[in-house]
Tab-separated table of C-alpha atoms and ligand atoms in Angstrom:
chain	number	residue	atom	x	y	z
A	1	MET	CA	0.000	0.000	0.000
A	2	THR	CA	1.293	3.459	-0.776
A	3	ASP	CA	2.276	5.361	2.309
A	4	LEU	CA	-0.271	8.160	2.458
A	5	ASP	CA	-0.029	10.957	5.003
A	6	TRP	CA	-3.314	10.359	6.835
A	7	ASN	CA	-3.063	13.760	8.503
A	8	ASP	CA	-4.202	15.184	5.157
A	9	TYR	CA	-7.456	13.187	5.263
A	10	SER	CA	-10.720	13.815	7.071
A	11	ILE	CA	-11.631	11.912	10.222
A	12	GLU	CA	-14.234	9.754	8.424
A	13	THR	CA	-11.519	8.511	6.046
A	14	GLN	CA	-8.889	8.068	8.762
A	15	ALA	CA	-11.387	5.961	10.727
A	16	ILE	CA	-11.678	3.531	7.822
A	17	ARG	CA	-8.193	3.375	6.334
A	18	ALA	CA	-5.444	4.813	8.515
A	19	GLY	CA	-2.876	2.634	10.237
A	20	GLN	CA	-3.280	-0.567	8.250
A	21	THR	CA	-0.269	-2.004	6.445
A	22	ARG	CA	-1.043	-4.892	4.102
A	23	SER	CA	0.984	-8.092	4.439
A	24	HIS	CA	2.350	-10.152	1.518
A	25	GLU	CA	-1.016	-12.005	1.503
A	26	GLY	CA	-2.780	-8.921	0.142
A	27	GLU	CA	-5.660	-9.059	2.645
A	28	HIS	CA	-8.240	-6.261	2.413
A	29	SER	CA	-9.514	-6.398	6.006
A	30	MET	CA	-7.090	-6.039	8.909
A	31	PRO	CA	-5.936	-9.502	10.084
A	32	ILE	CA	-5.972	-10.557	13.747
A	33	TYR	CA	-2.410	-11.366	14.759
A	34	MET	CA	-2.899	-14.027	17.410
A	35	THR	CA	0.693	-14.478	18.543
A	36	SER	CA	2.244	-13.810	21.911
A	37	SER	CA	5.818	-13.392	20.691
A	38	TYR	CA	7.798	-12.682	17.521
A	39	VAL	CA	10.878	-14.289	15.990
A	40	PHE	CA	14.129	-12.460	15.245
A	41	ASN	CA	16.601	-13.200	12.460
A	42	SER	CA	19.620	-13.146	14.742
A	43	ALA	CA	20.790	-12.599	18.302
A	44	GLU	CA	21.872	-9.120	17.310
A	45	GLU	CA	18.449	-8.252	15.910
A	46	ALA	CA	16.820	-9.503	19.126
A	47	ALA	CA	19.136	-7.302	21.177
A	48	LEU	CA	18.434	-4.245	18.995
A	49	ARG	CA	14.664	-4.776	19.295
A	50	PHE	CA	14.773	-5.164	23.067
A	51	THR	CA	16.754	-1.969	23.573
A	52	GLY	CA	14.467	-0.093	21.195
A	53	GLN	CA	17.260	0.689	18.723
A	54	GLN	CA	15.379	-1.170	16.019
A	55	PRO	CA	11.604	-0.742	15.670
A	56	GLY	CA	9.436	-3.845	15.429
A	57	ASN	CA	7.476	-6.420	17.357
A	58	ILE	CA	8.821	-8.099	20.472
A	59	TYR	CA	6.018	-9.471	22.612
A	60	SER	CA	2.262	-8.868	22.473
A	61	ARG	CA	2.070	-7.367	25.949
A	62	PHE	CA	3.311	-4.161	24.290
A	63	THR	CA	3.671	-4.770	20.527
A	64	ASN	CA	1.036	-6.384	18.312
A	65	PRO	CA	0.226	-5.389	14.706
A	66	THR	CA	-3.576	-5.502	15.141
A	67	VAL	CA	-3.428	-3.461	18.338
A	68	ASN	CA	-0.942	-1.108	16.713
A	69	THR	CA	-3.287	-0.404	13.816
A	70	PHE	CA	-6.000	0.573	16.300
A	71	GLN	CA	-3.526	2.813	18.141
A	72	VAL	CA	-2.278	4.589	15.009
A	73	ARG	CA	-5.834	5.145	13.802
A	74	LEU	CA	-7.204	6.526	17.074
A	75	ALA	CA	-4.164	8.816	17.534
A	76	LEU	CA	-4.823	10.365	14.106
A	77	MET	CA	-8.529	10.759	14.836
A	78	GLU	CA	-7.810	12.547	18.139
A	79	GLN	CA	-5.028	14.575	16.476
A	80	GLY	CA	-2.519	13.348	19.026
A	81	ASP	CA	1.051	12.138	18.447
A	82	ARG	CA	0.529	8.678	19.825
A	83	CYS	CA	-2.043	6.322	21.310
A	84	LEU	CA	-1.648	3.258	23.520
A	85	ALA	CA	-4.436	0.726	23.895
A	86	PHE	CA	-5.416	-0.874	27.214
A	87	ALA	CA	-7.517	-3.779	28.426
A	88	SER	CA	-10.329	-1.446	29.557
A	89	GLY	CA	-11.135	2.214	30.073
A	90	MET	CA	-10.359	1.807	33.783
A	91	ALA	CA	-6.981	0.212	32.953
A	92	ALA	CA	-6.212	3.288	30.818
A	93	ILE	CA	-7.143	5.657	33.672
A	94	MET	CA	-5.102	3.562	36.109
A	95	ALA	CA	-2.123	3.786	33.715
A	96	ILE	CA	-2.277	7.592	33.712
A	97	GLY	CA	-2.239	7.693	37.503
A	98	MET	CA	0.373	4.981	37.974
A	99	SER	CA	2.784	6.534	35.504
A	100	LEU	CA	2.387	10.246	36.358
A	101	LEU	CA	1.878	10.227	40.139
A	102	LYS	CA	4.052	9.510	43.162
A	103	ALA	CA	3.481	9.605	46.923
A	104	GLY	CA	2.793	13.144	48.105
A	105	ASP	CA	1.210	14.262	44.811
A	106	HIS	CA	-2.231	15.750	44.372
A	107	VAL	CA	-4.954	15.527	41.715
A	108	VAL	CA	-8.003	17.701	41.054
A	109	CYS	CA	-10.928	15.754	39.625
A	110	SER	CA	-14.429	16.723	38.547
A	111	ARG	CA	-17.088	15.530	40.968
A	112	SER	CA	-19.140	14.333	37.985
A	113	VAL	CA	-16.956	11.556	36.572
A	114	PHE	CA	-17.512	7.844	36.069
A	115	GLY	CA	-18.020	6.151	39.471
A	116	ASN	CA	-15.025	3.832	39.190
A	117	THR	CA	-12.811	6.794	38.325
A	118	VAL	CA	-13.767	8.361	41.658
A	119	LEU	CA	-13.018	5.053	43.414
A	120	THR	CA	-9.638	4.746	41.656
A	121	PHE	CA	-8.506	8.065	43.127
A	122	GLN	CA	-10.336	7.783	46.444
A	123	ASN	CA	-9.683	4.130	47.353
A	124	TYR	CA	-6.501	3.166	45.525
A	125	PHE	CA	-4.236	6.146	44.833
A	126	ALA	CA	-5.094	7.442	48.316
A	127	LYS	CA	-3.498	4.275	49.778
A	128	PHE	CA	-0.176	5.400	48.324
A	129	GLY	CA	-0.313	8.936	49.693
A	130	ILE	CA	-1.884	10.672	46.714
A	131	GLU	CA	-4.671	13.078	47.581
A	132	THR	CA	-7.548	14.024	45.282
A	133	SER	CA	-9.814	17.063	45.531
A	134	PHE	CA	-13.203	16.803	43.858
A	135	VAL	CA	-14.704	19.977	42.397
A	136	GLU	CA	-17.857	21.093	40.624
A	137	LEU	CA	-17.409	20.448	36.895
A	138	SER	CA	-18.413	23.788	35.395
A	139	ASN	CA	-17.025	26.050	38.151
A	140	LEU	CA	-13.662	27.263	36.792
A	141	ASP	CA	-12.882	29.204	39.992
A	142	ALA	CA	-13.286	26.016	42.021
A	143	TRP	CA	-10.759	24.237	39.788
A	144	GLU	CA	-8.259	27.045	40.093
A	145	THR	CA	-8.616	27.308	43.880
A	146	ALA	CA	-8.210	23.545	44.330
A	147	ILE	CA	-4.811	23.442	42.589
A	148	ARG	CA	-1.837	23.094	44.968
A	149	PRO	CA	1.914	23.262	44.354
A	150	ASN	CA	2.014	19.428	44.257
A	151	THR	CA	-0.952	19.028	41.854
A	152	GLN	CA	0.082	16.946	38.845
A	153	PHE	CA	-3.058	16.941	36.750
A	154	LEU	CA	-6.719	17.893	36.460
A	155	PHE	CA	-9.117	15.127	35.411
A	156	VAL	CA	-12.425	15.860	33.705
A	157	GLU	CA	-15.292	14.375	31.686
A	158	THR	CA	-17.328	16.699	29.476
A	159	PRO	CA	-20.248	16.449	29.014
A	160	SER	CA	-20.918	14.745	32.337
A	161	ASN	CA	-23.000	11.709	33.084
A	162	PRO	CA	-25.983	11.768	33.581
A	163	LEU	CA	-26.769	15.514	33.672
A	164	MET	CA	-24.867	16.460	30.493
A	165	GLU	CA	-23.086	19.453	32.021
A	166	LEU	CA	-20.031	20.849	30.244
A	167	VAL	CA	-16.825	22.589	31.097
A	168	ASP	CA	-14.932	24.944	28.802
A	169	VAL	CA	-11.935	22.720	27.952
A	170	ARG	CA	-9.805	25.547	26.568
A	171	ALA	CA	-10.304	27.665	29.697
A	172	LEU	CA	-9.568	24.685	31.957
A	173	ALA	CA	-6.400	23.866	29.978
A	174	ASP	CA	-5.207	27.463	30.498
A	175	ILE	CA	-5.845	27.207	34.239
A	176	ALA	CA	-3.912	23.919	34.372
A	177	HIS	CA	-0.965	25.171	32.335
A	178	ASN	CA	-0.660	28.434	34.291
A	179	LYS	CA	-0.025	26.287	37.349
A	180	ASP	CA	2.220	23.726	35.643
A	181	CYS	CA	-0.366	20.955	35.680
A	182	LEU	CA	-1.592	18.689	32.921
A	183	LEU	CA	-5.205	18.424	31.820
A	184	VAL	CA	-6.620	14.921	31.281
A	185	VAL	CA	-9.968	14.624	29.443
A	186	ASP	CA	-12.080	11.459	29.422
A	187	ASN	CA	-13.590	11.756	25.904
A	188	VAL	CA	-15.926	8.744	26.070
A	189	PHE	CA	-19.175	10.678	25.675
A	190	CYS	CA	-18.084	12.676	22.628
A	191	THR	CA	-15.559	10.478	20.812
A	192	PRO	CA	-13.193	12.329	18.424
A	193	ILE	CA	-16.089	12.673	15.995
A	194	MET	CA	-17.693	15.307	18.233
A	195	GLN	CA	-14.812	16.776	20.234
A	196	LYS	CA	-11.011	16.635	20.054
A	197	PRO	CA	-9.757	17.780	23.470
A	198	LEU	CA	-6.074	17.830	22.423
A	199	THR	CA	-6.891	20.562	19.880
A	200	LEU	CA	-8.536	22.539	22.711
A	201	GLY	CA	-5.380	22.451	24.832
A	202	ALA	CA	-5.780	19.219	26.818
A	203	ASP	CA	-2.614	17.150	27.315
A	204	ILE	CA	-4.010	13.631	27.611
A	205	VAL	CA	-7.194	12.025	26.273
A	206	VAL	CA	-8.483	8.794	27.754
A	207	HIS	CA	-11.116	6.481	26.277
A	208	SER	CA	-13.241	3.568	27.222
A	209	ALA	CA	-13.417	1.873	23.815
A	210	THR	CA	-16.155	-0.278	25.335
A	211	LYS	CA	-18.719	2.431	24.586
A	212	TYR	CA	-19.067	4.186	21.224
A	213	LEU	CA	-15.754	3.071	19.680
A	214	ASP	CA	-17.065	-0.492	19.635
A	215	GLY	CA	-20.636	0.733	19.482
A	216	GLN	CA	-22.246	-2.684	19.580
A	217	GLY	CA	-21.565	-3.747	23.140
A	218	ARG	CA	-19.154	-6.584	22.359
A	219	CYS	CA	-15.762	-5.887	23.962
A	220	VAL	CA	-14.102	-4.066	26.837
A	221	GLY	CA	-11.108	-1.856	26.005
A	222	GLY	CA	-9.464	1.512	26.591
A	223	ALA	CA	-6.871	3.927	25.241
A	224	VAL	CA	-4.629	6.862	26.153
A	225	ILE	CA	-3.680	9.499	23.566
A	226	ALA	CA	-1.000	12.153	24.219
A	227	SER	CA	2.213	13.747	22.979
A	228	GLU	CA	5.162	11.569	22.011
A	229	GLU	CA	6.954	12.811	25.127
A	230	ILE	CA	4.204	11.865	27.596
A	231	ILE	CA	3.642	8.468	25.973
A	232	GLU	CA	7.315	7.573	25.653
A	233	LYS	CA	8.385	8.809	29.062
A	234	TYR	CA	5.383	7.765	31.184
A	235	ILE	CA	2.600	5.699	29.626
A	236	TYR	CA	4.543	3.250	27.435
A	237	PRO	CA	6.978	2.068	30.153
A	238	TYR	CA	3.987	1.520	32.447
A	239	LEU	CA	2.048	-0.483	29.828
A	240	ARG	CA	5.108	-2.599	29.072
A	241	THR	CA	5.581	-3.386	32.758
A	242	GLY	CA	2.029	-3.186	34.095
A	243	GLY	CA	0.600	-5.399	31.379
A	244	ALA	CA	-3.041	-4.251	31.168
A	245	THR	CA	-2.868	-4.900	27.442
A	246	MET	CA	-5.657	-4.852	24.855
A	247	SER	CA	-5.994	-8.230	23.139
A	248	ALA	CA	-5.515	-8.491	19.368
A	249	PHE	CA	-9.026	-9.854	19.009
A	250	ASN	CA	-10.568	-6.892	20.824
A	251	ALA	CA	-8.441	-4.450	18.803
A	252	TRP	CA	-9.837	-6.037	15.641
A	253	ILE	CA	-13.418	-5.504	16.890
A	254	PHE	CA	-12.636	-1.886	17.793
A	255	LEU	CA	-11.086	-1.301	14.352
A	256	SER	CA	-14.320	-2.294	12.685
A	257	GLY	CA	-16.170	-0.160	15.240
A	258	LEU	CA	-14.098	2.871	14.250
A	259	GLU	CA	-14.970	2.335	10.584
A	260	THR	CA	-18.628	3.180	11.265
A	261	LEU	CA	-18.096	5.605	14.159
A	262	ALA	CA	-18.762	8.824	12.243
A	263	VAL	CA	-22.087	7.726	10.748
A	264	ARG	CA	-23.170	6.115	13.999
A	265	MET	CA	-22.391	9.179	16.142
A	266	LYS	CA	-24.271	11.500	13.818
A	267	ALA	CA	-27.295	9.194	13.783
A	268	HIS	CA	-27.161	8.718	17.594
A	269	CYS	CA	-27.035	12.494	18.107
A	270	ASP	CA	-29.820	13.279	15.621
A	271	SER	CA	-32.136	10.838	17.400
A	272	ALA	CA	-31.121	12.124	20.838
A	273	LEU	CA	-31.927	15.717	19.855
A	274	GLU	CA	-35.285	14.686	18.459
A	275	LEU	CA	-36.079	12.643	21.568
A	276	ALA	CA	-35.007	15.462	23.919
A	277	LYS	CA	-37.300	17.932	22.142
A	278	TRP	CA	-40.165	15.453	22.284
A	279	LEU	CA	-39.602	14.757	26.003
A	280	GLU	CA	-39.695	18.498	26.709
A	281	GLN	CA	-43.272	18.526	25.346
A	282	GLN	CA	-44.518	15.705	27.585
A	283	PRO	CA	-46.770	16.855	30.477
A	284	ALA	CA	-45.304	14.225	32.849
A	285	VAL	CA	-41.752	15.520	32.319
A	286	ASP	CA	-40.451	18.253	34.590
A	287	LYS	CA	-37.040	18.962	33.049
A	288	VAL	CA	-34.868	17.576	30.250
A	289	HIS	CA	-31.057	17.688	30.445
A	290	TYR	CA	-29.574	17.807	26.938
A	291	PRO	CA	-27.021	20.321	25.610
A	292	GLY	CA	-28.800	20.486	22.249
A	293	LEU	CA	-31.823	22.173	23.826
A	294	GLU	CA	-32.016	25.962	24.045
A	295	SER	CA	-33.115	25.456	27.659
A	296	HIS	CA	-29.700	23.936	28.535
A	297	ALA	CA	-27.598	26.455	30.485
A	298	GLN	CA	-24.507	25.690	28.385
A	299	HIS	CA	-26.133	25.366	24.964
A	300	GLU	CA	-23.812	28.042	23.485
A	301	LEU	CA	-20.653	26.381	24.848
A	302	ALA	CA	-21.841	23.020	23.499
A	303	LYS	CA	-22.318	24.515	20.022
A	304	GLN	CA	-18.849	26.001	20.126
A	305	GLN	CA	-16.934	23.105	21.690
A	306	GLN	CA	-18.661	20.072	20.142
A	307	SER	CA	-19.765	19.283	16.605
A	308	HIS	CA	-22.891	17.513	17.907
A	309	PHE	CA	-24.698	17.407	21.247
A	310	GLY	CA	-24.266	13.777	22.283
A	311	ALA	CA	-26.470	10.722	22.593
A	312	VAL	CA	-27.321	10.666	26.285
A	313	VAL	CA	-30.519	12.370	27.419
A	314	SER	CA	-31.696	12.540	31.012
A	315	PHE	CA	-34.948	13.899	32.355
A	316	GLU	CA	-36.850	14.426	35.587
A	317	LEU	CA	-40.413	13.240	36.098
A	318	LYS	CA	-42.995	15.250	38.019
A	319	GLY	CA	-44.092	12.058	39.789
A	320	GLY	CA	-40.699	11.467	41.471
A	321	LYS	CA	-39.021	8.094	41.965
A	322	ASP	CA	-42.304	6.231	41.780
A	323	GLN	CA	-43.047	7.459	38.320
A	324	ALA	CA	-39.418	7.042	37.218
A	325	TRP	CA	-39.479	3.340	38.131
A	326	LYS	CA	-42.935	2.880	36.587
A	327	LEU	CA	-41.734	4.455	33.340
A	328	ILE	CA	-38.697	2.161	33.234
A	329	ASP	CA	-40.787	-0.926	33.982
A	330	ALA	CA	-43.391	-0.020	31.347
A	331	THR	CA	-40.847	-0.085	28.505
A	332	GLN	CA	-40.929	-3.200	26.347
A	333	MET	CA	-38.044	-2.588	23.947
A	334	LEU	CA	-35.433	-0.434	25.706
A	335	SER	CA	-32.794	-2.364	27.658
A	336	ILE	CA	-32.869	-1.720	31.397
A	337	THR	CA	-29.122	-1.457	31.920
A	338	ALA	CA	-26.603	1.165	32.931
A	339	ASN	CA	-24.414	0.615	29.871
A	340	LEU	CA	-24.258	3.249	27.151
A	341	GLY	CA	-22.837	3.859	23.703
A	342	ASP	CA	-24.566	0.870	22.136
A	343	VAL	CA	-26.761	0.682	19.008
A	344	LYS	CA	-29.426	-0.574	21.436
A	345	SER	CA	-31.088	2.164	23.512
A	346	THR	CA	-30.733	1.735	27.261
A	347	ILE	CA	-32.685	3.204	30.168
A	348	THR	CA	-31.598	3.533	33.777
A	349	HIS	CA	-32.450	5.203	37.100
A	350	PRO	CA	-29.111	6.794	38.114
A	351	ALA	CA	-30.003	7.474	41.773
A	352	SER	CA	-30.420	3.748	42.497
A	353	THR	CA	-27.887	2.274	40.049
A	354	THR	CA	-24.834	4.157	38.710
A	355	HIS	CA	-24.937	6.663	41.577
A	356	GLY	CA	-26.580	4.391	44.151
A	357	ARG	CA	-23.429	3.989	46.245
A	358	LEU	CA	-23.160	7.730	46.927
A	359	ALA	CA	-24.538	9.094	50.187
A	360	PRO	CA	-27.981	10.675	49.533
A	361	GLU	CA	-26.770	14.199	50.334
A	362	VAL	CA	-23.714	13.843	48.059
A	363	ARG	CA	-26.009	12.583	45.319
A	364	LEU	CA	-28.378	15.516	45.710
A	365	GLN	CA	-25.474	17.938	45.758
A	366	ALA	CA	-24.465	16.464	42.405
A	367	GLY	CA	-27.999	17.168	41.139
A	368	ILE	CA	-29.005	13.533	40.751
A	369	LYS	CA	-32.587	13.434	41.940
A	370	GLU	CA	-34.776	10.403	42.588
A	371	SER	CA	-37.012	11.553	39.738
A	372	LEU	CA	-34.184	11.360	37.162
A	373	VAL	CA	-34.142	8.847	34.288
A	374	ARG	CA	-31.244	8.480	31.835
A	375	ILE	CA	-31.453	7.207	28.287
A	376	SER	CA	-28.537	6.286	26.058
A	377	VAL	CA	-30.156	6.787	22.675
A	378	GLY	CA	-29.433	3.937	20.271
A	379	LEU	CA	-29.988	3.540	16.570
A	380	GLU	CA	-33.485	2.044	16.558
A	381	ASN	CA	-36.053	4.222	14.778
A	382	VAL	CA	-36.640	7.175	17.105
A	383	GLU	CA	-40.423	6.814	16.708
A	384	ASP	CA	-40.181	3.329	18.229
A	385	ILE	CA	-38.176	4.737	21.148
A	386	LYS	CA	-40.853	7.404	21.718
A	387	LEU	CA	-43.580	4.773	21.583
A	388	ASP	CA	-41.769	2.648	24.161
A	389	LEU	CA	-41.414	5.631	26.504
A	390	SER	CA	-44.968	6.840	26.021
A	391	ARG	CA	-46.281	3.601	27.579
A	392	GLY	CA	-45.022	4.771	30.960
A	393	LEU	CA	-45.333	8.539	30.514
A	394	ASN	CA	-49.113	8.398	30.644
A	395	LEU	CA	-49.455	6.148	33.694
B	401	PLP	C1	-17.356	3.151	30.932
B	401	PLP	C2	-16.577	4.351	31.232
B	401	PLP	C3	-15.279	4.265	31.753
B	401	PLP	C4	-14.622	2.939	32.097
B	401	PLP	O1	-14.403	2.151	30.983
B	401	PLP	P1	-14.391	0.526	31.015
B	401	PLP	O2	-14.033	0.198	29.614
B	401	PLP	O3	-15.755	0.086	31.433
B	401	PLP	O4	-13.336	0.125	31.982
B	401	PLP	C5	-14.595	5.447	31.974
B	401	PLP	N1	-15.159	6.645	31.714
B	401	PLP	C6	-16.410	6.752	31.217
B	401	PLP	C7	-16.974	8.106	30.946
B	401	PLP	C8	-17.167	5.623	30.966
B	401	PLP	O5	-18.412	5.752	30.503
């Protein structure tokens, strides 16, 4: 294959073609390289590979052609220098902490991040003398005030789950850099199709590939994208030693997921916007949280920072928890599960599931009421999704 410079191509094209090198067999689809190790032509070549003086495969804990294709492709799509794949999104987040932090360091994290991310900082890094301050996502002053001389990075998800609040990534990156900190953005909700945090000033992007990158709920995986310097100095040595590697089979699934990511995201977001507008009209609904609505407090920021508004919609019911549970139980098609980013629409009650382990007052402080329902809008016909919801909206 001719060596094209994929930087010159649009993200839709990169997602389909970038990173693949064809073997002598002339295969069209990317092969799955199921091999743990690789053979060298001589003792000298082995030595050169191990010291990194000669590029090439060594051992599939840290070098595998199928995984590498996924890494090259996702790095281009996020406009980062380099990407490393991990066994899961949590393994990728753990890698960032393990490689960048030491005892006595400090992290500032948004209060509204994935539950296991909070537990990673609170239960595990804390054991090794690393403190984390949790702040309100959209309050830039709170971020700035929380930074200490020993703060290494700020960690954020935007938009947040389940209330779809945003933070201005460029402004947060400036705050971080003024105080010599890095900014880490978990880009799971947007994917590079909707938002490229590195182009907004962030230093590290982390993904759970399990969600939209796969898009069909098949595999668990994760990735870290950053500058050559950050990857080479911190993340790569940790992956090589820590071993939370993505399997070649999963990388192959994620590669085919990436090929359809752009069309899927646009379709997900179109349906979500339509559904959010429809929900706003329903008498039983008190409030809809979706950045695509004019009623959303950060609608202007969402238009500026993202190319689309996302595929998660949450809403509050006038009838409280009772009505929320009734609505969920009345659905016949939607999957009652906390997962998201799937072609299948899912429905969940955050206060008793994803956020059920939080103390009630902490949950309320975070704005997650008992009356709140969250939908991850899939790719079924949106009229069928409305029909399924209307069964419980009129009870
Ligand atoms: C799911 C998720 C993660 C964790 O990813 P896994 O692949 O499940 O380990 C991290 N961040 C966000 C925003 C997620 O939705």
